[in-house]
């Protein structure tokens, strides 16, 4: 018997994690959870902490260096701003537009050049205009996220219907 959506490549990745049958999938727990349910404002952030921020994209640029491109994005809330930096970020060029709302999660660091904070390699999710609270912000870490899409495991357990 097979599960729709699980081909040979994904089956091999799941087998490496000890997941052979649907029951194994039920007991495969993440090693931690990151609480993203309570986003912070930019003025509450402190260097060194992990934080979730929802802000408006102000602008972005792809910076060329000798080794690899650096993608830099500025986000803001009111008069406050924060830089986000991704190394080898060429794949992000053209993905963001000024005015979009984005949820960011990562380690907050003090900027050396300004009083503002910055995030290096934050995880992000563009938020649709209609439903800003559409999805929970409690994210599993270390579960199946490395080998599957976000909802694949749920769909496998529900027989591929997604309902």
PDB file of N, CA and C in Angstrom, residues 104-153:
ATOM      1  N   UNK A 104       8.629  37.880  10.273  1.00  0.00           N
ATOM      2  CA  UNK A 104      10.037  37.486  10.352  1.00  0.00           C
ATOM      3  C   UNK A 104      10.290  36.819  11.689  1.00  0.00           C
ATOM      4  N   UNK A 105      11.185  35.835  11.683  1.00  0.00           N
ATOM      5  CA  UNK A 105      11.569  35.199  12.934  1.00  0.00           C
ATOM      6  C   UNK A 105      13.058  34.926  12.884  1.00  0.00           C
ATOM      7  N   UNK A 106      13.773  35.374  13.901  1.00  0.00           N
ATOM      8  CA  UNK A 106      15.207  35.132  13.942  1.00  0.00           C
ATOM      9  C   UNK A 106      15.841  35.790  15.142  1.00  0.00           C
ATOM     10  N   UNK A 107      17.159  35.704  15.158  1.00  0.00           N
ATOM     11  CA  UNK A 107      17.920  36.297  16.249  1.00  0.00           C
ATOM     12  C   UNK A 107      18.144  37.768  15.960  1.00  0.00           C
ATOM     13  N   UNK A 108      17.843  38.591  16.933  1.00  0.00           N
ATOM     14  CA  UNK A 108      17.993  40.034  16.813  1.00  0.00           C
ATOM     15  C   UNK A 108      19.420  40.411  17.189  1.00  0.00           C
ATOM     16  N   UNK A 109      20.039  41.237  16.358  1.00  0.00           N
ATOM     17  CA  UNK A 109      21.401  41.694  16.635  1.00  0.00           C
ATOM     18  C   UNK A 109      21.447  43.205  16.537  1.00  0.00           C
ATOM     19  N   UNK A 110      22.369  43.808  17.276  1.00  0.00           N
ATOM     20  CA  UNK A 110      22.553  45.253  17.192  1.00  0.00           C
ATOM     21  C   UNK A 110      23.311  45.568  15.908  1.00  0.00           C
ATOM     22  N   UNK A 111      22.906  46.629  15.247  1.00  0.00           N
ATOM     23  CA  UNK A 111      23.594  47.061  14.037  1.00  0.00           C
ATOM     24  C   UNK A 111      24.820  47.874  14.435  1.00  0.00           C
ATOM     25  N   UNK A 112      25.924  47.657  13.715  1.00  0.00           N
ATOM     26  CA  UNK A 112      27.139  48.417  14.028  1.00  0.00           C
ATOM     27  C   UNK A 112      27.082  49.835  13.488  1.00  0.00           C
ATOM     28  N   UNK A 113      26.293  50.044  12.430  1.00  0.00           N
ATOM     29  CA  UNK A 113      26.300  51.350  11.777  1.00  0.00           C
ATOM     30  C   UNK A 113      25.211  52.301  12.288  1.00  0.00           C
ATOM     31  N   UNK A 114      24.136  51.765  12.831  1.00  0.00           N
ATOM     32  CA  UNK A 114      23.045  52.627  13.315  1.00  0.00           C
ATOM     33  C   UNK A 114      22.564  52.129  14.670  1.00  0.00           C
ATOM     34  N   UNK A 115      21.596  52.858  15.244  1.00  0.00           N
ATOM     35  CA  UNK A 115      21.010  52.432  16.516  1.00  0.00           C
ATOM     36  C   UNK A 115      19.981  51.330  16.312  1.00  0.00           C
ATOM     37  N   UNK A 116      19.594  51.076  15.072  1.00  0.00           N
ATOM     38  CA  UNK A 116      18.566  50.084  14.781  1.00  0.00           C
ATOM     39  C   UNK A 116      19.081  48.665  14.993  1.00  0.00           C
ATOM     40  N   UNK A 117      18.138  47.741  15.028  1.00  0.00           N
ATOM     41  CA  UNK A 117      18.478  46.328  15.133  1.00  0.00           C
ATOM     42  C   UNK A 117      18.497  45.706  13.743  1.00  0.00           C
ATOM     43  N   UNK A 118      19.004  44.476  13.661  1.00  0.00           N
ATOM     44  CA  UNK A 118      19.007  43.745  12.398  1.00  0.00           C
ATOM     45  C   UNK A 118      18.806  42.270  12.683  1.00  0.00           C
ATOM     46  N   UNK A 119      18.394  41.530  11.663  1.00  0.00           N
ATOM     47  CA  UNK A 119      18.281  40.071  11.725  1.00  0.00           C
ATOM     48  C   UNK A 119      19.106  39.502  10.576  1.00  0.00           C
ATOM     49  N   UNK A 120      19.911  38.515  10.894  1.00  0.00           N
ATOM     50  CA  UNK A 120      20.713  37.839   9.877  1.00  0.00           C
ATOM     51  C   UNK A 120      20.037  36.508   9.558  1.00  0.00           C
ATOM     52  N   UNK A 121      19.758  36.261   8.289  1.00  0.00           N
ATOM     53  CA  UNK A 121      19.142  35.018   7.814  1.00  0.00           C
ATOM     54  C   UNK A 121      17.826  34.693   8.532  1.00  0.00           C
ATOM     55  N   UNK A 122      16.930  35.668   8.704  1.00  0.00           N
ATOM     56  CA  UNK A 122      15.678  35.335   9.393  1.00  0.00           C
ATOM     57  C   UNK A 122      14.788  34.442   8.533  1.00  0.00           C
ATOM     58  N   UNK A 123      13.955  33.661   9.189  1.00  0.00           N
ATOM     59  CA  UNK A 123      12.911  32.922   8.484  1.00  0.00           C
ATOM     60  C   UNK A 123      11.791  33.920   8.229  1.00  0.00           C
ATOM     61  N   UNK A 124      11.107  33.763   7.110  1.00  0.00           N
ATOM     62  CA  UNK A 124      10.093  34.752   6.770  1.00  0.00           C
ATOM     63  C   UNK A 124       8.879  34.090   6.155  1.00  0.00           C
ATOM     64  N   UNK A 125       7.785  34.847   6.200  1.00  0.00           N
ATOM     65  CA  UNK A 125       6.538  34.421   5.576  1.00  0.00           C
ATOM     66  C   UNK A 125       5.786  35.676   5.168  1.00  0.00           C
ATOM     67  N   UNK A 126       5.502  35.791   3.884  1.00  0.00           N
ATOM     68  CA  UNK A 126       4.692  36.914   3.422  1.00  0.00           C
ATOM     69  C   UNK A 126       3.266  36.703   3.900  1.00  0.00           C
ATOM     70  N   UNK A 127       2.644  37.756   4.414  1.00  0.00           N
ATOM     71  CA  UNK A 127       1.297  37.645   4.967  1.00  0.00           C
ATOM     72  C   UNK A 127       0.310  38.220   3.963  1.00  0.00           C
ATOM     73  N   UNK A 128      -0.683  37.423   3.574  1.00  0.00           N
ATOM     74  CA  UNK A 128      -1.701  37.947   2.648  1.00  0.00           C
ATOM     75  C   UNK A 128      -2.448  39.115   3.276  1.00  0.00           C
ATOM     76  N   UNK A 129      -2.883  40.029   2.444  1.00  0.00           N
ATOM     77  CA  UNK A 129      -3.579  41.220   2.936  1.00  0.00           C
ATOM     78  C   UNK A 129      -4.852  40.896   3.697  1.00  0.00           C
ATOM     79  N   UNK A 130      -5.627  39.916   3.225  1.00  0.00           N
ATOM     80  CA  UNK A 130      -6.953  39.657   3.790  1.00  0.00           C
ATOM     81  C   UNK A 130      -6.899  39.073   5.198  1.00  0.00           C
ATOM     82  N   UNK A 131      -6.073  38.062   5.428  1.00  0.00           N
ATOM     83  CA  UNK A 131      -6.077  37.349   6.714  1.00  0.00           C
ATOM     84  C   UNK A 131      -4.700  37.378   7.348  1.00  0.00           C
ATOM     85  N   UNK A 132      -4.435  38.371   8.170  1.00  0.00           N
ATOM     86  CA  UNK A 132      -3.130  38.443   8.801  1.00  0.00           C
ATOM     87  C   UNK A 132      -2.957  37.379   9.874  1.00  0.00           C
ATOM     88  N   UNK A 133      -4.045  36.895  10.495  1.00  0.00           N
ATOM     89  CA  UNK A 133      -3.941  35.879  11.539  1.00  0.00           C
ATOM     90  C   UNK A 133      -4.453  34.535  11.042  1.00  0.00           C
ATOM     91  N   UNK A 134      -4.326  34.271   9.760  1.00  0.00           N
ATOM     92  CA  UNK A 134      -4.874  33.064   9.155  1.00  0.00           C
ATOM     93  C   UNK A 134      -4.252  31.788   9.722  1.00  0.00           C
ATOM     94  N   UNK A 135      -2.999  31.827  10.089  1.00  0.00           N
ATOM     95  CA  UNK A 135      -2.272  30.623  10.446  1.00  0.00           C
ATOM     96  C   UNK A 135      -1.678  30.755  11.849  1.00  0.00           C
ATOM     97  N   UNK A 136      -1.576  29.678  12.544  1.00  0.00           N
ATOM     98  CA  UNK A 136      -0.965  29.702  13.864  1.00  0.00           C
ATOM     99  C   UNK A 136       0.505  30.058  13.758  1.00  0.00           C
ATOM    100  N   UNK A 137       1.075  30.579  14.772  1.00  0.00           N
ATOM    101  CA  UNK A 137       2.475  30.960  14.767  1.00  0.00           C
ATOM    102  C   UNK A 137       3.292  30.084  15.714  1.00  0.00           C
ATOM    103  N   UNK A 138       2.826  28.866  15.957  1.00  0.00           N
ATOM    104  CA  UNK A 138       3.584  27.910  16.750  1.00  0.00           C
ATOM    105  C   UNK A 138       4.164  26.922  15.758  1.00  0.00           C
ATOM    106  N   UNK A 139       5.476  26.961  15.562  1.00  0.00           N
ATOM    107  CA  UNK A 139       6.107  26.210  14.490  1.00  0.00           C
ATOM    108  C   UNK A 139       6.980  25.099  15.046  1.00  0.00           C
ATOM    109  N   UNK A 140       6.836  23.916  14.478  1.00  0.00           N
ATOM    110  CA  UNK A 140       7.681  22.801  14.893  1.00  0.00           C
ATOM    111  C   UNK A 140       9.065  22.963  14.288  1.00  0.00           C
ATOM    112  N   UNK A 141      10.066  22.527  15.034  1.00  0.00           N
ATOM    113  CA  UNK A 141      11.447  22.555  14.559  1.00  0.00           C
ATOM    114  C   UNK A 141      12.028  21.161  14.723  1.00  0.00           C
ATOM    115  N   UNK A 142      12.548  20.641  13.644  1.00  0.00           N
ATOM    116  CA  UNK A 142      13.200  19.334  13.713  1.00  0.00           C
ATOM    117  C   UNK A 142      12.285  18.177  13.415  1.00  0.00           C
ATOM    118  N   UNK A 143      11.051  18.435  13.059  1.00  0.00           N
ATOM    119  CA  UNK A 143      10.143  17.357  12.691  1.00  0.00           C
ATOM    120  C   UNK A 143      10.410  16.929  11.258  1.00  0.00           C
ATOM    121  N   UNK A 144       9.421  17.012  10.414  1.00  0.00           N
ATOM    122  CA  UNK A 144       9.552  16.600   9.022  1.00  0.00           C
ATOM    123  C   UNK A 144       9.836  17.771   8.101  1.00  0.00           C
ATOM    124  N   UNK A 145       9.992  18.964   8.626  1.00  0.00           N
ATOM    125  CA  UNK A 145      10.121  20.154   7.797  1.00  0.00           C
ATOM    126  C   UNK A 145      11.288  20.075   6.821  1.00  0.00           C
ATOM    127  N   UNK A 146      12.344  19.344   7.160  1.00  0.00           N
ATOM    128  CA  UNK A 146      13.510  19.308   6.286  1.00  0.00           C
ATOM    129  C   UNK A 146      13.283  18.469   5.045  1.00  0.00           C
ATOM    130  N   UNK A 147      12.308  17.567   5.035  1.00  0.00           N
ATOM    131  CA  UNK A 147      12.137  16.688   3.874  1.00  0.00           C
ATOM    132  C   UNK A 147      10.756  16.776   3.248  1.00  0.00           C
ATOM    133  N   UNK A 148       9.878  17.629   3.759  1.00  0.00           N
ATOM    134  CA  UNK A 148       8.524  17.701   3.211  1.00  0.00           C
ATOM    135  C   UNK A 148       8.052  19.141   3.140  1.00  0.00           C
ATOM    136  N   UNK A 149       6.964  19.354   2.454  1.00  0.00           N
ATOM    137  CA  UNK A 149       6.334  20.664   2.467  1.00  0.00           C
ATOM    138  C   UNK A 149       5.591  20.824   3.788  1.00  0.00           C
ATOM    139  N   UNK A 150       5.094  22.018   4.039  1.00  0.00           N
ATOM    140  CA  UNK A 150       4.478  22.336   5.328  1.00  0.00           C
ATOM    141  C   UNK A 150       3.330  21.408   5.699  1.00  0.00           C
ATOM    142  N   UNK A 151       2.461  21.087   4.738  1.00  0.00           N
ATOM    143  CA  UNK A 151       1.257  20.336   5.069  1.00  0.00           C
ATOM    144  C   UNK A 151       1.296  18.897   4.587  1.00  0.00           C
ATOM    145  N   UNK A 152       2.422  18.416   4.067  1.00  0.00           N
ATOM    146  CA  UNK A 152       2.473  17.070   3.493  1.00  0.00           C
ATOM    147  C   UNK A 152       2.141  15.983   4.519  1.00  0.00           C
ATOM    148  N   UNK A 153       2.715  16.045   5.702  1.00  0.00           N
ATOM    149  CA  UNK A 153       2.457  15.015   6.715  1.00  0.00           C
ATOM    150  C   UNK A 153       0.996  14.935   7.094  1.00  0.00           C
TER     151      UNK A 153
END
